[in-house]
Amino acid sequence: MSQSVIVNLVKCEPLLGKITWAFILALLIIVPIGNLLIPAGNVLHVSTYTVTLLGKYLTYALLALAIDLCWGYLGILSLGHGAFFALGGYAMGMYLTREIGDRGTYGSQLPDFMVFLNWEQLPWFWQGSDTVAWMVLMPLVAPALLALVFGWLCFRSRVSGVYLSIITQAVTLALSLAFYRNEMGFGGNNGLTNFKDILGFSLQADNVRVALFVLSGIAVLATYAFLRSILHSRLGKLVIAVRDAEMRTRFVGFKVEHIKLIVFVLSAMIAGLAGALYVPQVGIINPSEFNPINSIEIIIWVALGGRATLYGAVIGAFAVNYAKSVLTVALPDAWLFILGALFIVVTIFLKEGLAGLIKSKKQQTVHGEVA
């Protein structure tokens, strides 16, 4: 991306978007300094736990950007992006599991769960999972392949609206049930865990934790800029045209199915990247990540922040997950009720989310000054 393009993107970015960028950049500067350079006894020290927590929030923000592209701009309410996130996480988890080598419980080159199940060799789909190429490519390729097959079948059949949403949720549930089975070869109920290294560096080291945090932040900013550039392009205008007037777009000669498929696959790849960055920071990936409730929760993040803005997705992901971190400790039994009430309030009173609320308040202020 050339310097002039970047300058134009910054100039065109709304104020709230610039504030979101500044917030993430500030985190990328302050958190590493606070963790690595300021002593633990100092009040300004940032604990490794906080670094990991903020890194997890950044991966959720990346996942929210994927949903905002698919739902906010393309108009497809996907209740299955949790599956793409989990597939990216499992692809990374497979690499990290192979990195353990013979340091596992049973001292075998096979993963512990395979030894426990009396497997004698790696399944064919684990071949190559110990390579850097796997770590880099498979978290993108696996979700992309699922999205490509699923999208091609649905879009060519012109399945849309609530029917498409229900099908995406059904696929996610089916994958959840499949990954719980031991014979699938992904660790069953326990999933993949007990990771030790990544690229030869200990995952328990503070500097590695900070590096993963910084990488997550860079991924959010780079994806944000990439999506904004796409949305300002001809393809972006077509995406919005498909959302607002699909039949008219079809009648003037555009292949609506192709546009939907391209954006849906891109969105799945972003979700997979988020899952790949999430796993080494939290240290586990299991079938619970496929839970359809997780996909619904992602929708709430974007709805709260404000869809079709990009920055709203980031704001919503941080806001809801920070509230979850606090309230699941203070009010563990009430958190799901609070989340449900939040969704109802946003749906009825804040249809454009917090971003829309701030924008409307700003317009009222401007009109008041003019009057």
Short mmCIF file of N, CA and C in Angstrom, two decimals, residues 22-197:
data_model
loop_
_atom_site.label_atom_id
_atom_site.label_comp_id
_atom_site.label_asym_id
_atom_site.label_seq_id
_atom_site.Cartn_x
_atom_site.Cartn_y
_atom_site.Cartn_z
N ALA A 22 -5.74 5.55 17.26
CA ALA A 22 -4.84 6.12 18.27
C ALA A 22 -4.84 5.28 19.54
N PHE A 23 -5.99 4.75 19.92
CA PHE A 23 -6.10 3.91 21.11
C PHE A 23 -5.25 2.64 20.96
N ILE A 24 -5.37 1.98 19.82
CA ILE A 24 -4.61 0.74 19.60
C ILE A 24 -3.12 1.04 19.52
N LEU A 25 -2.75 2.12 18.83
CA LEU A 25 -1.33 2.49 18.75
C LEU A 25 -0.77 2.80 20.14
N ALA A 26 -1.57 3.47 20.96
CA ALA A 26 -1.14 3.78 22.32
C ALA A 26 -0.91 2.50 23.12
N LEU A 27 -1.81 1.52 22.95
CA LEU A 27 -1.64 0.24 23.63
C LEU A 27 -0.35 -0.45 23.18
N LEU A 28 -0.07 -0.38 21.88
CA LEU A 28 1.12 -1.05 21.35
C LEU A 28 2.41 -0.42 21.85
N ILE A 29 2.33 0.82 22.29
CA ILE A 29 3.52 1.49 22.83
C ILE A 29 3.60 1.34 24.35
N ILE A 30 2.49 1.60 25.02
CA ILE A 30 2.48 1.66 26.48
C ILE A 30 2.61 0.28 27.11
N VAL A 31 1.88 -0.70 26.60
CA VAL A 31 1.86 -2.03 27.23
C VAL A 31 3.23 -2.71 27.21
N PRO A 32 3.93 -2.77 26.07
CA PRO A 32 5.28 -3.39 26.11
C PRO A 32 6.24 -2.67 27.05
N ILE A 33 6.20 -1.34 27.06
CA ILE A 33 7.07 -0.58 27.96
C ILE A 33 6.72 -0.89 29.42
N GLY A 34 5.41 -0.90 29.70
CA GLY A 34 4.97 -1.16 31.07
C GLY A 34 5.30 -2.55 31.56
N ASN A 35 5.33 -3.51 30.66
CA ASN A 35 5.61 -4.89 31.05
C ASN A 35 7.10 -5.21 31.10
N LEU A 36 7.86 -4.76 30.10
CA LEU A 36 9.25 -5.17 29.97
C LEU A 36 10.24 -4.22 30.63
N LEU A 37 9.91 -2.92 30.70
CA LEU A 37 10.87 -1.94 31.17
C LEU A 37 10.59 -1.41 32.57
N ILE A 38 9.34 -1.46 33.00
CA ILE A 38 8.99 -0.95 34.33
C ILE A 38 8.96 -2.10 35.32
N PRO A 39 9.66 -2.00 36.45
CA PRO A 39 9.73 -3.11 37.42
C PRO A 39 8.36 -3.50 37.97
N ALA A 40 8.27 -4.75 38.39
CA ALA A 40 7.00 -5.30 38.86
C ALA A 40 6.42 -4.55 40.05
N GLY A 41 7.25 -3.98 40.90
CA GLY A 41 6.74 -3.29 42.08
C GLY A 41 6.19 -1.91 41.80
N ASN A 42 6.47 -1.38 40.62
CA ASN A 42 6.04 -0.03 40.26
C ASN A 42 4.56 -0.01 39.92
N VAL A 43 3.89 1.09 40.29
CA VAL A 43 2.45 1.20 40.03
C VAL A 43 2.15 1.25 38.53
N LEU A 44 3.12 1.65 37.72
CA LEU A 44 2.92 1.74 36.27
C LEU A 44 3.22 0.43 35.55
N HIS A 45 3.64 -0.59 36.30
CA HIS A 45 3.96 -1.87 35.67
C HIS A 45 2.69 -2.53 35.12
N VAL A 46 2.81 -3.10 33.94
CA VAL A 46 1.71 -3.85 33.32
C VAL A 46 2.02 -5.34 33.46
N SER A 47 1.16 -6.06 34.15
CA SER A 47 1.41 -7.47 34.41
C SER A 47 1.29 -8.29 33.13
N THR A 48 1.93 -9.46 33.14
CA THR A 48 1.85 -10.36 31.98
C THR A 48 0.42 -10.84 31.77
N TYR A 49 -0.33 -10.99 32.88
CA TYR A 49 -1.74 -11.37 32.76
C TYR A 49 -2.51 -10.31 31.97
N THR A 50 -2.25 -9.04 32.27
CA THR A 50 -2.93 -7.95 31.56
C THR A 50 -2.53 -7.92 30.09
N VAL A 51 -1.26 -8.18 29.82
CA VAL A 51 -0.79 -8.24 28.43
C VAL A 51 -1.56 -9.32 27.66
N THR A 52 -1.69 -10.49 28.27
CA THR A 52 -2.40 -11.60 27.62
C THR A 52 -3.87 -11.27 27.43
N LEU A 53 -4.48 -10.63 28.45
CA LEU A 53 -5.89 -10.27 28.36
C LEU A 53 -6.13 -9.26 27.25
N LEU A 54 -5.29 -8.25 27.16
CA LEU A 54 -5.43 -7.25 26.10
C LEU A 54 -5.15 -7.86 24.73
N GLY A 55 -4.20 -8.79 24.68
CA GLY A 55 -3.94 -9.49 23.43
C GLY A 55 -5.15 -10.29 22.97
N LYS A 56 -5.84 -10.89 23.93
CA LYS A 56 -7.07 -11.62 23.60
C LYS A 56 -8.14 -10.67 23.08
N TYR A 57 -8.26 -9.50 23.70
CA TYR A 57 -9.21 -8.51 23.22
C TYR A 57 -8.91 -8.09 21.78
N LEU A 58 -7.63 -7.97 21.46
CA LEU A 58 -7.24 -7.58 20.10
C LEU A 58 -7.62 -8.65 19.08
N THR A 59 -7.47 -9.92 19.46
CA THR A 59 -7.90 -10.98 18.54
C THR A 59 -9.41 -10.96 18.36
N TYR A 60 -10.14 -10.62 19.42
CA TYR A 60 -11.59 -10.49 19.30
C TYR A 60 -11.96 -9.30 18.41
N ALA A 61 -11.18 -8.23 18.49
CA ALA A 61 -11.42 -7.07 17.62
C ALA A 61 -11.21 -7.46 16.17
N LEU A 62 -10.20 -8.27 15.90
CA LEU A 62 -9.95 -8.76 14.54
C LEU A 62 -11.11 -9.62 14.06
N LEU A 63 -11.62 -10.46 14.93
CA LEU A 63 -12.79 -11.29 14.60
C LEU A 63 -14.01 -10.41 14.34
N ALA A 64 -14.17 -9.36 15.12
CA ALA A 64 -15.30 -8.45 14.93
C ALA A 64 -15.21 -7.74 13.58
N LEU A 65 -14.01 -7.41 13.14
CA LEU A 65 -13.83 -6.79 11.82
C LEU A 65 -14.31 -7.74 10.72
N ALA A 66 -14.04 -9.04 10.90
CA ALA A 66 -14.50 -10.02 9.93
C ALA A 66 -16.02 -10.04 9.84
N ILE A 67 -16.68 -10.00 10.99
CA ILE A 67 -18.14 -9.99 11.01
C ILE A 67 -18.69 -8.70 10.42
N ASP A 68 -18.05 -7.58 10.73
CA ASP A 68 -18.52 -6.30 10.21
C ASP A 68 -18.44 -6.26 8.69
N LEU A 69 -17.40 -6.84 8.12
CA LEU A 69 -17.29 -6.92 6.67
C LEU A 69 -18.43 -7.74 6.09
N CYS A 70 -18.70 -8.89 6.71
CA CYS A 70 -19.71 -9.81 6.20
C CYS A 70 -21.13 -9.32 6.45
N TRP A 71 -21.39 -8.84 7.65
CA TRP A 71 -22.74 -8.43 8.04
C TRP A 71 -22.98 -6.95 7.77
N GLY A 72 -22.07 -6.11 8.23
CA GLY A 72 -22.30 -4.68 8.12
C GLY A 72 -22.27 -4.18 6.69
N TYR A 73 -21.31 -4.67 5.89
CA TYR A 73 -21.14 -4.16 4.53
C TYR A 73 -21.77 -5.04 3.46
N LEU A 74 -21.70 -6.36 3.64
CA LEU A 74 -22.28 -7.26 2.63
C LEU A 74 -23.74 -7.59 2.94
N GLY A 75 -24.14 -7.48 4.21
CA GLY A 75 -25.53 -7.73 4.57
C GLY A 75 -25.84 -9.18 4.89
N ILE A 76 -24.81 -10.03 5.07
CA ILE A 76 -25.02 -11.43 5.41
C ILE A 76 -24.82 -11.61 6.90
N LEU A 77 -25.89 -11.93 7.60
CA LEU A 77 -25.81 -12.16 9.04
C LEU A 77 -25.33 -13.59 9.28
N SER A 78 -24.02 -13.74 9.41
CA SER A 78 -23.43 -15.06 9.62
C SER A 78 -23.41 -15.40 11.10
N LEU A 79 -23.99 -16.53 11.43
CA LEU A 79 -23.93 -17.05 12.80
C LEU A 79 -22.95 -18.22 12.88
N GLY A 80 -21.99 -18.22 11.94
CA GLY A 80 -21.04 -19.31 11.90
C GLY A 80 -19.59 -18.88 11.89
N HIS A 81 -19.32 -17.61 12.15
CA HIS A 81 -17.94 -17.15 12.12
C HIS A 81 -17.12 -17.70 13.28
N GLY A 82 -17.80 -18.15 14.32
CA GLY A 82 -17.08 -18.81 15.39
C GLY A 82 -16.38 -20.07 14.88
N ALA A 83 -16.96 -20.71 13.85
CA ALA A 83 -16.35 -21.91 13.27
C ALA A 83 -15.07 -21.56 12.53
N PHE A 84 -15.06 -20.46 11.80
CA PHE A 84 -13.85 -20.03 11.09
C PHE A 84 -12.75 -19.66 12.08
N PHE A 85 -13.16 -18.99 13.15
CA PHE A 85 -12.24 -18.63 14.22
C PHE A 85 -11.62 -19.88 14.84
N ALA A 86 -12.47 -20.87 15.12
CA ALA A 86 -12.00 -22.11 15.75
C ALA A 86 -11.10 -22.90 14.81
N LEU A 87 -11.42 -22.94 13.52
CA LEU A 87 -10.58 -23.67 12.56
C LEU A 87 -9.19 -23.05 12.48
N GLY A 88 -9.12 -21.73 12.45
CA GLY A 88 -7.82 -21.07 12.48
C GLY A 88 -7.07 -21.39 13.76
N GLY A 89 -7.81 -21.45 14.87
CA GLY A 89 -7.19 -21.79 16.15
C GLY A 89 -6.69 -23.21 16.18
N TYR A 90 -7.47 -24.14 15.64
CA TYR A 90 -7.02 -25.53 15.60
C TYR A 90 -5.80 -25.71 14.70
N ALA A 91 -5.76 -25.00 13.57
CA ALA A 91 -4.60 -25.10 12.69
C ALA A 91 -3.33 -24.65 13.42
N MET A 92 -3.44 -23.55 14.16
CA MET A 92 -2.30 -23.08 14.96
C MET A 92 -2.01 -24.05 16.10
N GLY A 93 -3.05 -24.57 16.74
CA GLY A 93 -2.89 -25.51 17.84
C GLY A 93 -2.18 -26.78 17.40
N MET A 94 -2.44 -27.24 16.19
CA MET A 94 -1.76 -28.43 15.68
C MET A 94 -0.26 -28.18 15.54
N TYR A 95 0.10 -26.99 15.05
CA TYR A 95 1.52 -26.67 14.94
C TYR A 95 2.17 -26.60 16.33
N LEU A 96 1.51 -25.93 17.26
CA LEU A 96 2.07 -25.80 18.61
C LEU A 96 2.16 -27.15 19.30
N THR A 97 1.22 -28.04 19.03
CA THR A 97 1.26 -29.38 19.61
C THR A 97 2.46 -30.16 19.08
N ARG A 98 2.72 -30.04 17.78
CA ARG A 98 3.90 -30.72 17.20
C ARG A 98 5.20 -30.13 17.74
N GLU A 99 5.18 -28.85 18.11
CA GLU A 99 6.36 -28.20 18.68
C GLU A 99 6.75 -28.81 20.03
N ILE A 100 5.79 -29.44 20.71
CA ILE A 100 6.07 -30.06 22.00
C ILE A 100 7.06 -31.21 21.83
N GLY A 101 6.93 -31.95 20.73
CA GLY A 101 7.83 -33.07 20.47
C GLY A 101 7.70 -34.15 21.51
N ASP A 102 8.85 -34.62 22.03
CA ASP A 102 8.83 -35.70 23.01
C ASP A 102 8.82 -35.19 24.45
N ARG A 103 8.46 -33.92 24.63
CA ARG A 103 8.38 -33.35 25.99
C ARG A 103 7.01 -33.51 26.61
N GLY A 104 6.14 -34.26 25.95
CA GLY A 104 4.81 -34.49 26.49
C GLY A 104 4.80 -35.47 27.64
N THR A 105 3.64 -35.79 28.14
CA THR A 105 3.50 -36.68 29.30
C THR A 105 4.07 -38.07 29.04
N TYR A 106 3.91 -38.57 27.81
CA TYR A 106 4.32 -39.93 27.50
C TYR A 106 5.69 -40.00 26.82
N GLY A 107 6.34 -38.86 26.61
CA GLY A 107 7.66 -38.86 26.00
C GLY A 107 7.68 -39.34 24.57
N SER A 108 6.56 -39.20 23.85
CA SER A 108 6.47 -39.67 22.47
C SER A 108 6.43 -38.48 21.52
N GLN A 109 6.82 -38.73 20.26
CA GLN A 109 6.72 -37.69 19.25
C GLN A 109 5.27 -37.45 18.84
N LEU A 110 4.41 -38.43 19.15
CA LEU A 110 2.98 -38.24 18.90
C LEU A 110 2.37 -37.36 19.99
N PRO A 111 1.33 -36.59 19.67
CA PRO A 111 0.63 -35.83 20.71
C PRO A 111 0.10 -36.76 21.80
N ASP A 112 0.04 -36.27 23.03
CA ASP A 112 -0.35 -37.09 24.18
C ASP A 112 -1.69 -37.79 23.98
N PHE A 113 -2.67 -37.08 23.39
CA PHE A 113 -4.00 -37.69 23.29
C PHE A 113 -3.97 -38.87 22.30
N MET A 114 -3.08 -38.81 21.31
CA MET A 114 -2.97 -39.93 20.37
C MET A 114 -2.34 -41.14 21.05
N VAL A 115 -1.34 -40.91 21.90
CA VAL A 115 -0.72 -42.01 22.65
C VAL A 115 -1.75 -42.63 23.58
N PHE A 116 -2.55 -41.79 24.23
CA PHE A 116 -3.57 -42.28 25.16
C PHE A 116 -4.60 -43.14 24.44
N LEU A 117 -4.90 -42.78 23.17
CA LEU A 117 -5.88 -43.53 22.39
C LEU A 117 -5.26 -44.70 21.63
N ASN A 118 -3.96 -44.95 21.90
CA ASN A 118 -3.24 -46.06 21.28
C ASN A 118 -3.10 -45.92 19.77
N TRP A 119 -2.98 -44.69 19.29
CA TRP A 119 -2.71 -44.46 17.89
C TRP A 119 -1.20 -44.67 17.67
N GLU A 120 -0.86 -45.25 16.55
CA GLU A 120 0.54 -45.57 16.28
C GLU A 120 1.23 -44.59 15.35
N GLN A 121 0.46 -43.79 14.63
CA GLN A 121 1.06 -42.81 13.73
C GLN A 121 0.12 -41.63 13.56
N LEU A 122 0.68 -40.55 13.02
CA LEU A 122 -0.11 -39.34 12.79
C LEU A 122 -1.13 -39.58 11.68
N PRO A 123 -2.35 -39.06 11.81
CA PRO A 123 -3.30 -39.11 10.70
C PRO A 123 -2.77 -38.30 9.52
N TRP A 124 -3.30 -38.57 8.34
CA TRP A 124 -2.80 -37.90 7.13
C TRP A 124 -2.96 -36.39 7.21
N PHE A 125 -4.03 -35.91 7.88
CA PHE A 125 -4.27 -34.47 7.91
C PHE A 125 -3.39 -33.74 8.93
N TRP A 126 -2.58 -34.50 9.68
CA TRP A 126 -1.58 -33.88 10.56
C TRP A 126 -0.22 -33.78 9.89
N GLN A 127 -0.06 -34.38 8.73
CA GLN A 127 1.23 -34.37 8.05
C GLN A 127 1.61 -32.93 7.67
N GLY A 128 2.82 -32.53 7.99
CA GLY A 128 3.29 -31.19 7.67
C GLY A 128 2.93 -30.14 8.70
N SER A 129 2.24 -30.56 9.77
CA SER A 129 1.79 -29.59 10.77
C SER A 129 2.91 -29.08 11.66
N ASP A 130 4.12 -29.62 11.49
CA ASP A 130 5.26 -29.15 12.29
C ASP A 130 6.11 -28.12 11.54
N THR A 131 5.63 -27.65 10.40
CA THR A 131 6.39 -26.70 9.59
C THR A 131 5.89 -25.28 9.78
N VAL A 132 6.78 -24.33 9.53
CA VAL A 132 6.41 -22.92 9.62
C VAL A 132 5.38 -22.57 8.55
N ALA A 133 5.50 -23.20 7.39
CA ALA A 133 4.54 -22.95 6.31
C ALA A 133 3.12 -23.30 6.76
N TRP A 134 2.99 -24.40 7.51
CA TRP A 134 1.67 -24.78 8.05
C TRP A 134 1.16 -23.69 8.99
N MET A 135 2.01 -23.24 9.90
CA MET A 135 1.61 -22.23 10.88
C MET A 135 1.13 -20.95 10.20
N VAL A 136 1.77 -20.59 9.11
CA VAL A 136 1.44 -19.34 8.43
C VAL A 136 0.22 -19.49 7.53
N LEU A 137 0.14 -20.61 6.81
CA LEU A 137 -0.88 -20.74 5.77
C LEU A 137 -2.18 -21.41 6.22
N MET A 138 -2.09 -22.48 7.01
CA MET A 138 -3.29 -23.26 7.31
C MET A 138 -4.35 -22.51 8.10
N PRO A 139 -3.99 -21.60 9.03
CA PRO A 139 -5.05 -20.83 9.70
C PRO A 139 -5.87 -19.97 8.73
N LEU A 140 -5.32 -19.72 7.55
CA LEU A 140 -6.05 -18.97 6.52
C LEU A 140 -6.73 -19.91 5.54
N VAL A 141 -6.02 -20.98 5.16
CA VAL A 141 -6.52 -21.89 4.14
C VAL A 141 -7.72 -22.70 4.63
N ALA A 142 -7.66 -23.22 5.85
CA ALA A 142 -8.74 -24.07 6.36
C ALA A 142 -10.08 -23.32 6.42
N PRO A 143 -10.15 -22.14 7.04
CA PRO A 143 -11.43 -21.41 7.02
C PRO A 143 -11.85 -21.00 5.61
N ALA A 144 -10.86 -20.65 4.77
CA ALA A 144 -11.18 -20.24 3.40
C ALA A 144 -11.83 -21.37 2.62
N LEU A 145 -11.32 -22.59 2.78
CA LEU A 145 -11.89 -23.73 2.07
C LEU A 145 -13.32 -24.00 2.52
N LEU A 146 -13.56 -23.96 3.84
CA LEU A 146 -14.92 -24.17 4.34
C LEU A 146 -15.86 -23.09 3.81
N ALA A 147 -15.41 -21.84 3.85
CA ALA A 147 -16.24 -20.72 3.38
C ALA A 147 -16.49 -20.81 1.88
N LEU A 148 -15.47 -21.26 1.14
CA LEU A 148 -15.60 -21.38 -0.31
C LEU A 148 -16.65 -22.42 -0.68
N VAL A 149 -16.57 -23.59 -0.07
CA VAL A 149 -17.53 -24.66 -0.38
C VAL A 149 -18.93 -24.28 0.08
N PHE A 150 -19.02 -23.82 1.32
CA PHE A 150 -20.32 -23.45 1.88
C PHE A 150 -20.94 -22.29 1.09
N GLY A 151 -20.14 -21.25 0.83
CA GLY A 151 -20.64 -20.08 0.12
C GLY A 151 -21.06 -20.40 -1.30
N TRP A 152 -20.27 -21.20 -1.99
CA TRP A 152 -20.60 -21.54 -3.37
C TRP A 152 -21.93 -22.28 -3.44
N LEU A 153 -22.14 -23.22 -2.51
CA LEU A 153 -23.39 -23.97 -2.51
C LEU A 153 -24.59 -23.09 -2.18
N CYS A 154 -24.42 -22.20 -1.21
CA CYS A 154 -25.55 -21.36 -0.76
C CYS A 154 -25.84 -20.21 -1.73
N PHE A 155 -24.80 -19.51 -2.15
CA PHE A 155 -25.01 -18.33 -2.97
C PHE A 155 -25.51 -18.67 -4.37
N ARG A 156 -25.03 -19.80 -4.94
CA ARG A 156 -25.50 -20.19 -6.26
C ARG A 156 -26.96 -20.63 -6.20
N SER A 157 -27.39 -21.08 -5.02
CA SER A 157 -28.79 -21.46 -4.82
C SER A 157 -29.64 -20.28 -4.35
N ARG A 158 -28.99 -19.13 -4.20
CA ARG A 158 -29.64 -17.88 -3.78
C ARG A 158 -30.31 -18.01 -2.41
N VAL A 159 -29.67 -18.75 -1.52
CA VAL A 159 -30.13 -18.80 -0.14
C VAL A 159 -29.69 -17.51 0.55
N SER A 160 -30.60 -16.85 1.22
CA SER A 160 -30.26 -15.58 1.85
C SER A 160 -31.12 -15.35 3.08
N GLY A 161 -30.89 -14.21 3.72
CA GLY A 161 -31.70 -13.82 4.86
C GLY A 161 -31.57 -14.75 6.04
N VAL A 162 -32.68 -14.94 6.73
CA VAL A 162 -32.68 -15.73 7.96
C VAL A 162 -32.35 -17.19 7.67
N TYR A 163 -32.68 -17.67 6.47
CA TYR A 163 -32.38 -19.06 6.12
C TYR A 163 -30.87 -19.30 6.07
N LEU A 164 -30.15 -18.35 5.49
CA LEU A 164 -28.69 -18.47 5.44
C LEU A 164 -28.09 -18.40 6.84
N SER A 165 -28.64 -17.53 7.68
CA SER A 165 -28.15 -17.41 9.06
C SER A 165 -28.33 -18.72 9.81
N ILE A 166 -29.50 -19.35 9.63
CA ILE A 166 -29.77 -20.62 10.32
C ILE A 166 -28.83 -21.71 9.83
N ILE A 167 -28.55 -21.73 8.53
CA ILE A 167 -27.66 -22.75 7.99
C ILE A 167 -26.24 -22.57 8.52
N THR A 168 -25.77 -21.33 8.59
CA THR A 168 -24.42 -21.10 9.14
C THR A 168 -24.33 -21.56 10.58
N GLN A 169 -25.40 -21.34 11.33
CA GLN A 169 -25.41 -21.79 12.73
C GLN A 169 -25.44 -23.31 12.81
N ALA A 170 -26.18 -23.94 11.90
CA ALA A 170 -26.25 -25.40 11.89
C ALA A 170 -24.90 -26.01 11.56
N VAL A 171 -24.18 -25.42 10.61
CA VAL A 171 -22.84 -25.92 10.25
C VAL A 171 -21.90 -25.80 11.44
N THR A 172 -21.99 -24.69 12.16
CA THR A 172 -21.14 -24.50 13.34
C THR A 172 -21.43 -25.55 14.40
N LEU A 173 -22.72 -25.82 14.63
CA LEU A 173 -23.10 -26.84 15.61
C LEU A 173 -22.61 -28.22 15.18
N ALA A 174 -22.73 -28.53 13.89
CA ALA A 174 -22.28 -29.82 13.39
C ALA A 174 -20.77 -29.98 13.59
N LEU A 175 -20.01 -28.94 13.32
CA LEU A 175 -18.56 -29.00 13.53
C LEU A 175 -18.22 -29.16 15.01
N SER A 176 -19.00 -28.50 15.85
CA SER A 176 -18.78 -28.62 17.30
C SER A 176 -18.95 -30.07 17.74
N LEU A 177 -20.01 -30.70 17.30
CA LEU A 177 -20.27 -32.09 17.68
C LEU A 177 -19.20 -33.02 17.11
N ALA A 178 -18.74 -32.72 15.90
CA ALA A 178 -17.72 -33.57 15.28
C ALA A 178 -16.39 -33.47 16.02
N PHE A 179 -15.99 -32.26 16.39
CA PHE A 179 -14.69 -32.08 17.04
C PHE A 179 -14.68 -32.61 18.47
N TYR A 180 -15.84 -32.83 19.06
CA TYR A 180 -15.88 -33.45 20.39
C TYR A 180 -15.53 -34.93 20.34
N ARG A 181 -15.59 -35.54 19.17
CA ARG A 181 -15.35 -36.97 19.03
C ARG A 181 -13.84 -37.25 19.00
N ASN A 182 -13.39 -38.20 19.81
CA ASN A 182 -11.97 -38.53 19.87
C ASN A 182 -11.42 -39.03 18.54
N GLU A 183 -12.24 -39.78 17.80
CA GLU A 183 -11.76 -40.37 16.55
C GLU A 183 -11.52 -39.34 15.45
N MET A 184 -11.95 -38.11 15.66
CA MET A 184 -11.68 -37.06 14.68
C MET A 184 -10.20 -36.70 14.63
N GLY A 185 -9.49 -36.94 15.72
CA GLY A 185 -8.06 -36.69 15.73
C GLY A 185 -7.66 -35.27 16.10
N PHE A 186 -8.52 -34.59 16.89
CA PHE A 186 -8.21 -33.23 17.31
C PHE A 186 -8.27 -33.07 18.83
N GLY A 187 -8.11 -34.15 19.55
CA GLY A 187 -8.05 -34.08 21.00
C GLY A 187 -9.37 -34.23 21.71
N GLY A 188 -10.45 -34.42 20.97
CA GLY A 188 -11.75 -34.63 21.58
C GLY A 188 -12.20 -33.49 22.48
N ASN A 189 -12.81 -33.84 23.59
CA ASN A 189 -13.36 -32.86 24.52
C ASN A 189 -12.29 -31.90 25.07
N ASN A 190 -11.10 -32.42 25.30
CA ASN A 190 -10.03 -31.60 25.88
C ASN A 190 -9.36 -30.68 24.86
N GLY A 191 -9.48 -31.02 23.60
CA GLY A 191 -8.85 -30.19 22.58
C GLY A 191 -7.34 -30.30 22.59
N LEU A 192 -6.69 -29.22 22.21
CA LEU A 192 -5.23 -29.16 22.16
C LEU A 192 -4.75 -28.13 23.17
N THR A 193 -3.79 -28.53 24.02
CA THR A 193 -3.33 -27.62 25.06
C THR A 193 -1.91 -28.00 25.49
N ASN A 194 -1.47 -27.41 26.58
CA ASN A 194 -0.13 -27.67 27.13
C ASN A 194 0.97 -27.29 26.15
N PHE A 195 0.73 -26.19 25.41
CA PHE A 195 1.73 -25.73 24.45
C PHE A 195 2.96 -25.19 25.19
N LYS A 196 4.13 -25.35 24.57
CA LYS A 196 5.37 -24.93 25.22
C LYS A 196 6.12 -23.86 24.44
N ASP A 197 6.25 -24.05 23.13
CA ASP A 197 7.08 -23.15 22.33
C ASP A 197 6.33 -22.69 21.09
#
